[in-house]
Amino acid sequence: MKLKKNERRQAIQQAIDNNPFITDNELCEMFQVSIQTIRLDRTHLNIPELRKRVKLVAEHNYDQIKSMEANEVIGDLVQLKPNHTATSMIEITTDSVFSKSSIARGHILFAQANSLCVALIHNPTVLTQESNIKFLDKVKLNDTVKAEAKVIKQTDKHYFIEVNSYVKDNLVFKGNFKMFYISEDEFNG
C-alpha cells in the first residue's frame, strides 16, 4: 500500500534521520515510487542529496587526521575514532569502472581501504607494510561502497587493521593491513 504524499515525506524524513547515508534508489525501493518523486520530496523537505549529506559529515572528521591531508583520502571519511575505527564511503563513477563492463576497477576499492587505514592511525607517518585482500563480489557503476576499518591489534611499530567493504549489506571486499607508523616523539626527535 502506497503512502499519501505527506505521510511518505514524513517517512522519508525519518528514514534519512535514521540513516543519513541511505541512497535515493534505496528510498525508491522502500516507498515504491520513482526516483523523481524521491528527489522532489527531498527538495520539499530541504534534505540535500546523498553526496552533500556525506560531505557534511566528512568535513568534521578530516580535522582529526594526522597522517595525511584530507584530499588524500579516497572516498569520504564519514566516521573516525582515531586508532580504533573509521568508515568511508565512495560512489563508483564512470572514471572508476571499466568502460566495457561498468564494473569498478579493483584498485579503487583497494585505495579506499588503504587510505582509510592510513587516516585511522593518529600518528604523523603511516605506511602500508603488508596487505592481504580479497575481492568477493563485483561493484558496478553508481554503487556506493562503504568501507569499515577496525584496529585488531597494535604493537610499538605496527597496527593490524581489518577492512570490510559493502555495497548495501553485501560484502564485496575484505582486507587485512599491517601498517607501520612513526610516533609523534620519533617524528619530532
PDB file of C-alpha atoms in Angstrom:
ATOM      1  CA  MET A   1       0.000   0.000   0.000  1.00  0.00           C
ATOM      2  CA  LYS A   2       1.454   3.331  -1.048  1.00  0.00           C
ATOM      3  CA  LEU A   3       1.545   6.186   1.426  1.00  0.00           C
ATOM      4  CA  LYS A   4      -0.068   9.542   0.810  1.00  0.00           C
ATOM      5  CA  LYS A   5       2.334  12.341  -0.096  1.00  0.00           C
ATOM      6  CA  ASN A   6       2.605  13.901   3.395  1.00  0.00           C
ATOM      7  CA  GLU A   7       2.884  10.501   5.085  1.00  0.00           C
ATOM      8  CA  ARG A   8       5.569   9.464   2.604  1.00  0.00           C
ATOM      9  CA  ARG A   9       7.506  12.676   3.188  1.00  0.00           C
ATOM     10  CA  GLN A  10       7.417  12.151   6.948  1.00  0.00           C
ATOM     11  CA  ALA A  11       8.583   8.573   6.448  1.00  0.00           C
ATOM     12  CA  ILE A  12      11.393   9.717   4.117  1.00  0.00           C
ATOM     13  CA  GLN A  13      12.500  12.269   6.712  1.00  0.00           C
ATOM     14  CA  GLN A  14      12.521   9.531   9.369  1.00  0.00           C
ATOM     15  CA  ALA A  15      14.423   7.110   7.114  1.00  0.00           C
ATOM     16  CA  ILE A  16      17.125   9.714   6.389  1.00  0.00           C
ATOM     17  CA  ASP A  17      17.309  10.710  10.070  1.00  0.00           C
ATOM     18  CA  ASN A  18      17.886   7.038  10.930  1.00  0.00           C
ATOM     19  CA  ASN A  19      20.432   6.535   8.137  1.00  0.00           C
ATOM     20  CA  PRO A  20      21.838   9.727   6.586  1.00  0.00           C
ATOM     21  CA  PHE A  21      23.684   7.578   4.022  1.00  0.00           C
ATOM     22  CA  ILE A  22      20.594   5.961   2.506  1.00  0.00           C
ATOM     23  CA  THR A  23      20.518   6.404  -1.270  1.00  0.00           C
ATOM     24  CA  ASP A  24      17.682   7.749  -3.382  1.00  0.00           C
ATOM     25  CA  ASN A  25      17.477   4.332  -5.067  1.00  0.00           C
ATOM     26  CA  GLU A  26      17.031   2.627  -1.697  1.00  0.00           C
ATOM     27  CA  LEU A  27      14.298   5.137  -0.846  1.00  0.00           C
ATOM     28  CA  CYS A  28      12.613   4.374  -4.201  1.00  0.00           C
ATOM     29  CA  GLU A  29      12.527   0.684  -3.344  1.00  0.00           C
ATOM     30  CA  MET A  30      11.381   1.350   0.211  1.00  0.00           C
ATOM     31  CA  PHE A  31       8.460   3.593  -0.770  1.00  0.00           C
ATOM     32  CA  GLN A  32       7.726   2.116  -4.227  1.00  0.00           C
ATOM     33  CA  VAL A  33       7.906   5.466  -6.023  1.00  0.00           C
ATOM     34  CA  SER A  34      10.062   6.876  -8.820  1.00  0.00           C
ATOM     35  CA  ILE A  35      13.451   8.497  -8.345  1.00  0.00           C
ATOM     36  CA  GLN A  36      11.915  11.800  -9.441  1.00  0.00           C
ATOM     37  CA  THR A  37       9.326  11.567  -6.649  1.00  0.00           C
ATOM     38  CA  ILE A  38      12.046  10.917  -4.056  1.00  0.00           C
ATOM     39  CA  ARG A  39      14.071  13.879  -5.334  1.00  0.00           C
ATOM     40  CA  LEU A  40      11.028  16.161  -5.253  1.00  0.00           C
ATOM     41  CA  ASP A  41      10.200  15.007  -1.721  1.00  0.00           C
ATOM     42  CA  ARG A  42      13.800  15.579  -0.545  1.00  0.00           C
ATOM     43  CA  THR A  43      13.765  19.047  -2.120  1.00  0.00           C
ATOM     44  CA  HIS A  44      10.460  19.855  -0.407  1.00  0.00           C
ATOM     45  CA  LEU A  45      11.954  18.684   2.912  1.00  0.00           C
ATOM     46  CA  ASN A  46      15.187  20.672   2.319  1.00  0.00           C
ATOM     47  CA  ILE A  47      17.255  17.480   2.515  1.00  0.00           C
ATOM     48  CA  PRO A  48      20.371  17.588   0.333  1.00  0.00           C
ATOM     49  CA  GLU A  49      21.326  14.733  -1.976  1.00  0.00           C
ATOM     50  CA  LEU A  50      23.394  11.875  -0.550  1.00  0.00           C
ATOM     51  CA  ARG A  51      26.712  13.263  -1.761  1.00  0.00           C
ATOM     52  CA  LYS A  52      26.162  16.568   0.069  1.00  0.00           C
ATOM     53  CA  ARG A  53      24.972  14.781   3.239  1.00  0.00           C
ATOM     54  CA  VAL A  54      28.111  12.628   3.197  1.00  0.00           C
ATOM     55  CA  LYS A  55      30.357  15.663   2.620  1.00  0.00           C
ATOM     56  CA  LEU A  56      28.814  17.496   5.590  1.00  0.00           C
ATOM     57  CA  VAL A  57      29.527  14.562   7.891  1.00  0.00           C
ATOM     58  CA  ALA A  58      33.013  14.008   6.416  1.00  0.00           C
ATOM     59  CA  GLU A  59      34.199  17.611   6.881  1.00  0.00           C
ATOM     60  CA  HIS A  60      34.215  17.226  10.655  1.00  0.00           C
ATOM     61  CA  ASN A  61      36.300  14.027  10.525  1.00  0.00           C
ATOM     62  CA  TYR A  62      39.056  15.393   8.296  1.00  0.00           C
ATOM     63  CA  ASP A  63      40.253  17.701  11.090  1.00  0.00           C
ATOM     64  CA  GLN A  64      41.191  14.643  13.172  1.00  0.00           C
ATOM     65  CA  ILE A  65      43.611  13.132  10.635  1.00  0.00           C
ATOM     66  CA  LYS A  66      47.329  13.432  11.458  1.00  0.00           C
ATOM     67  CA  SER A  67      48.905  11.151   8.848  1.00  0.00           C
ATOM     68  CA  MET A  68      47.646  12.671   5.598  1.00  0.00           C
ATOM     69  CA  GLU A  69      45.787  15.570   4.024  1.00  0.00           C
ATOM     70  CA  ALA A  70      42.001  15.393   3.682  1.00  0.00           C
ATOM     71  CA  ASN A  71      42.213  15.374  -0.129  1.00  0.00           C
ATOM     72  CA  GLU A  72      44.420  12.253   0.006  1.00  0.00           C
ATOM     73  CA  VAL A  73      41.650  10.092   1.487  1.00  0.00           C
ATOM     74  CA  ILE A  74      39.966   8.029  -1.228  1.00  0.00           C
ATOM     75  CA  GLY A  75      36.251   8.375  -0.564  1.00  0.00           C
ATOM     76  CA  ASP A  76      34.504  10.459   2.071  1.00  0.00           C
ATOM     77  CA  LEU A  77      35.500   9.872   5.689  1.00  0.00           C
ATOM     78  CA  VAL A  78      32.142   9.594   7.456  1.00  0.00           C
ATOM     79  CA  GLN A  79      33.307   8.242  10.824  1.00  0.00           C
ATOM     80  CA  LEU A  80      36.658   8.364  12.603  1.00  0.00           C
ATOM     81  CA  LYS A  81      37.636   7.252  16.074  1.00  0.00           C
ATOM     82  CA  PRO A  82      41.441   7.566  15.856  1.00  0.00           C
ATOM     83  CA  ASN A  83      43.361   4.337  16.490  1.00  0.00           C
ATOM     84  CA  HIS A  84      40.091   2.361  16.771  1.00  0.00           C
ATOM     85  CA  THR A  85      37.592   2.557  13.885  1.00  0.00           C
ATOM     86  CA  ALA A  86      36.889   4.510  10.724  1.00  0.00           C
ATOM     87  CA  THR A  87      34.343   4.422   7.904  1.00  0.00           C
ATOM     88  CA  SER A  88      34.426   5.925   4.433  1.00  0.00           C
ATOM     89  CA  MET A  89      32.038   5.958   1.513  1.00  0.00           C
ATOM     90  CA  ILE A  90      32.730   6.262  -2.181  1.00  0.00           C
ATOM     91  CA  GLU A  91      30.353   6.457  -5.109  1.00  0.00           C
ATOM     92  CA  ILE A  92      31.509   4.483  -8.121  1.00  0.00           C
ATOM     93  CA  THR A  93      31.525   6.860 -11.092  1.00  0.00           C
ATOM     94  CA  THR A  94      32.372   6.387 -14.774  1.00  0.00           C
ATOM     95  CA  ASP A  95      36.059   7.167 -14.172  1.00  0.00           C
ATOM     96  CA  SER A  96      36.211   4.289 -11.618  1.00  0.00           C
ATOM     97  CA  VAL A  97      34.908   1.498 -13.879  1.00  0.00           C
ATOM     98  CA  PHE A  98      35.991  -0.441 -16.932  1.00  0.00           C
ATOM     99  CA  SER A  99      34.121   1.075 -19.872  1.00  0.00           C
ATOM    100  CA  LYS A 100      33.112  -2.253 -21.447  1.00  0.00           C
ATOM    101  CA  SER A 101      31.644  -3.860 -18.318  1.00  0.00           C
ATOM    102  CA  SER A 102      30.823  -0.911 -15.997  1.00  0.00           C
ATOM    103  CA  ILE A 103      32.485  -2.888 -13.189  1.00  0.00           C
ATOM    104  CA  ALA A 104      34.671  -0.998 -10.710  1.00  0.00           C
ATOM    105  CA  ARG A 105      38.422  -1.246 -11.077  1.00  0.00           C
ATOM    106  CA  GLY A 106      39.972  -3.184  -8.200  1.00  0.00           C
ATOM    107  CA  HIS A 107      42.495  -0.500  -7.346  1.00  0.00           C
ATOM    108  CA  ILE A 108      39.628   1.855  -6.409  1.00  0.00           C
ATOM    109  CA  LEU A 109      38.412  -0.494  -3.650  1.00  0.00           C
ATOM    110  CA  PHE A 110      41.978  -1.153  -2.521  1.00  0.00           C
ATOM    111  CA  ALA A 111      42.782   2.586  -2.434  1.00  0.00           C
ATOM    112  CA  GLN A 112      39.664   3.327  -0.417  1.00  0.00           C
ATOM    113  CA  ALA A 113      40.575   0.648   2.147  1.00  0.00           C
ATOM    114  CA  ASN A 114      44.277   1.515   2.247  1.00  0.00           C
ATOM    115  CA  SER A 115      43.765   5.264   2.663  1.00  0.00           C
ATOM    116  CA  LEU A 116      41.180   4.559   5.374  1.00  0.00           C
ATOM    117  CA  CYS A 117      43.837   2.581   7.284  1.00  0.00           C
ATOM    118  CA  VAL A 118      46.322   5.464   6.988  1.00  0.00           C
ATOM    119  CA  ALA A 119      43.731   8.034   8.106  1.00  0.00           C
ATOM    120  CA  LEU A 120      42.696   5.855  11.040  1.00  0.00           C
ATOM    121  CA  ILE A 121      46.135   5.890  12.701  1.00  0.00           C
ATOM    122  CA  HIS A 122      46.738   9.026  14.755  1.00  0.00           C
ATOM    123  CA  ASN A 123      50.457   9.448  14.032  1.00  0.00           C
ATOM    124  CA  PRO A 124      52.335  11.746  11.643  1.00  0.00           C
ATOM    125  CA  THR A 125      53.883   8.997   9.480  1.00  0.00           C
ATOM    126  CA  VAL A 126      51.945   5.882   8.500  1.00  0.00           C
ATOM    127  CA  LEU A 127      52.875   3.453   5.715  1.00  0.00           C
ATOM    128  CA  THR A 128      51.388   0.201   4.497  1.00  0.00           C
ATOM    129  CA  GLN A 129      53.803  -2.647   5.162  1.00  0.00           C
ATOM    130  CA  GLU A 130      51.621  -5.596   4.124  1.00  0.00           C
ATOM    131  CA  SER A 131      48.127  -6.304   2.918  1.00  0.00           C
ATOM    132  CA  ASN A 132      46.076  -9.396   2.275  1.00  0.00           C
ATOM    133  CA  ILE A 133      42.960  -8.587   0.275  1.00  0.00           C
ATOM    134  CA  LYS A 134      40.056 -10.438  -1.307  1.00  0.00           C
ATOM    135  CA  PHE A 135      37.559  -9.163  -3.842  1.00  0.00           C
ATOM    136  CA  LEU A 136      34.351 -11.029  -3.006  1.00  0.00           C
ATOM    137  CA  ASP A 137      31.804  -9.599  -5.442  1.00  0.00           C
ATOM    138  CA  LYS A 138      31.661  -7.183  -8.349  1.00  0.00           C
ATOM    139  CA  VAL A 139      30.972  -3.500  -7.750  1.00  0.00           C
ATOM    140  CA  LYS A 140      29.161  -1.649 -10.512  1.00  0.00           C
ATOM    141  CA  LEU A 141      28.754   1.872 -11.812  1.00  0.00           C
ATOM    142  CA  ASN A 142      26.681   4.057  -9.426  1.00  0.00           C
ATOM    143  CA  ASP A 143      27.150   1.684  -6.471  1.00  0.00           C
ATOM    144  CA  THR A 144      28.049   3.282  -3.159  1.00  0.00           C
ATOM    145  CA  VAL A 145      30.806   1.412  -1.326  1.00  0.00           C
ATOM    146  CA  LYS A 146      31.009   1.707   2.444  1.00  0.00           C
ATOM    147  CA  ALA A 147      34.388   0.655   3.881  1.00  0.00           C
ATOM    148  CA  GLU A 148      34.665  -0.059   7.611  1.00  0.00           C
ATOM    149  CA  ALA A 149      38.101  -0.308   9.242  1.00  0.00           C
ATOM    150  CA  LYS A 150      38.792  -1.650  12.708  1.00  0.00           C
ATOM    151  CA  VAL A 151      42.080  -1.939  14.608  1.00  0.00           C
ATOM    152  CA  ILE A 152      42.610  -5.561  15.617  1.00  0.00           C
ATOM    153  CA  LYS A 153      45.997  -5.223  17.311  1.00  0.00           C
ATOM    154  CA  GLN A 154      48.708  -2.625  17.983  1.00  0.00           C
ATOM    155  CA  THR A 155      52.414  -3.066  18.705  1.00  0.00           C
ATOM    156  CA  ASP A 156      55.139  -0.473  19.255  1.00  0.00           C
ATOM    157  CA  LYS A 157      55.634  -0.140  15.460  1.00  0.00           C
ATOM    158  CA  HIS A 158      52.535  -1.595  13.783  1.00  0.00           C
ATOM    159  CA  TYR A 159      48.781  -1.502  13.640  1.00  0.00           C
ATOM    160  CA  PHE A 160      46.892  -4.513  12.334  1.00  0.00           C
ATOM    161  CA  ILE A 161      43.641  -3.391  10.723  1.00  0.00           C
ATOM    162  CA  GLU A 162      40.718  -5.284   9.229  1.00  0.00           C
ATOM    163  CA  VAL A 163      38.687  -3.589   6.490  1.00  0.00           C
ATOM    164  CA  ASN A 164      35.337  -4.784   5.201  1.00  0.00           C
ATOM    165  CA  SER A 165      33.676  -3.003   2.282  1.00  0.00           C
ATOM    166  CA  TYR A 166      29.989  -3.274   1.468  1.00  0.00           C
ATOM    167  CA  VAL A 167      27.518  -2.315  -1.229  1.00  0.00           C
ATOM    168  CA  LYS A 168      24.293  -2.103   0.766  1.00  0.00           C
ATOM    169  CA  ASP A 169      24.594  -5.194   3.012  1.00  0.00           C
ATOM    170  CA  ASN A 170      26.664  -7.217   0.526  1.00  0.00           C
ATOM    171  CA  LEU A 171      30.329  -7.761   1.498  1.00  0.00           C
ATOM    172  CA  VAL A 172      32.340  -7.020  -1.661  1.00  0.00           C
ATOM    173  CA  PHE A 173      35.911  -6.576  -0.379  1.00  0.00           C
ATOM    174  CA  LYS A 174      37.856  -7.782   2.645  1.00  0.00           C
ATOM    175  CA  GLY A 175      41.362  -6.821   3.640  1.00  0.00           C
ATOM    176  CA  ASN A 176      43.861  -7.193   6.445  1.00  0.00           C
ATOM    177  CA  PHE A 177      46.515  -4.491   6.614  1.00  0.00           C
ATOM    178  CA  LYS A 178      49.752  -4.278   8.583  1.00  0.00           C
ATOM    179  CA  MET A 179      50.526  -0.581   8.944  1.00  0.00           C
ATOM    180  CA  PHE A 180      53.932   0.743  10.041  1.00  0.00           C
ATOM    181  CA  TYR A 181      53.901   4.007  11.988  1.00  0.00           C
ATOM    182  CA  ILE A 182      56.319   6.502  13.484  1.00  0.00           C
ATOM    183  CA  SER A 183      55.155   8.037  16.750  1.00  0.00           C
ATOM    184  CA  GLU A 184      54.962  11.780  17.399  1.00  0.00           C
ATOM    185  CA  ASP A 185      58.091  11.617  19.611  1.00  0.00           C
ATOM    186  CA  GLU A 186      60.129   9.732  17.000  1.00  0.00           C
ATOM    187  CA  PHE A 187      58.909  12.074  14.253  1.00  0.00           C
ATOM    188  CA  ASN A 188      59.949  15.202  16.202  1.00  0.00           C
ATOM    189  CA  GLY A 189      63.081  13.678  17.771  1.00  0.00           C
TER     190      GLY A 189
END
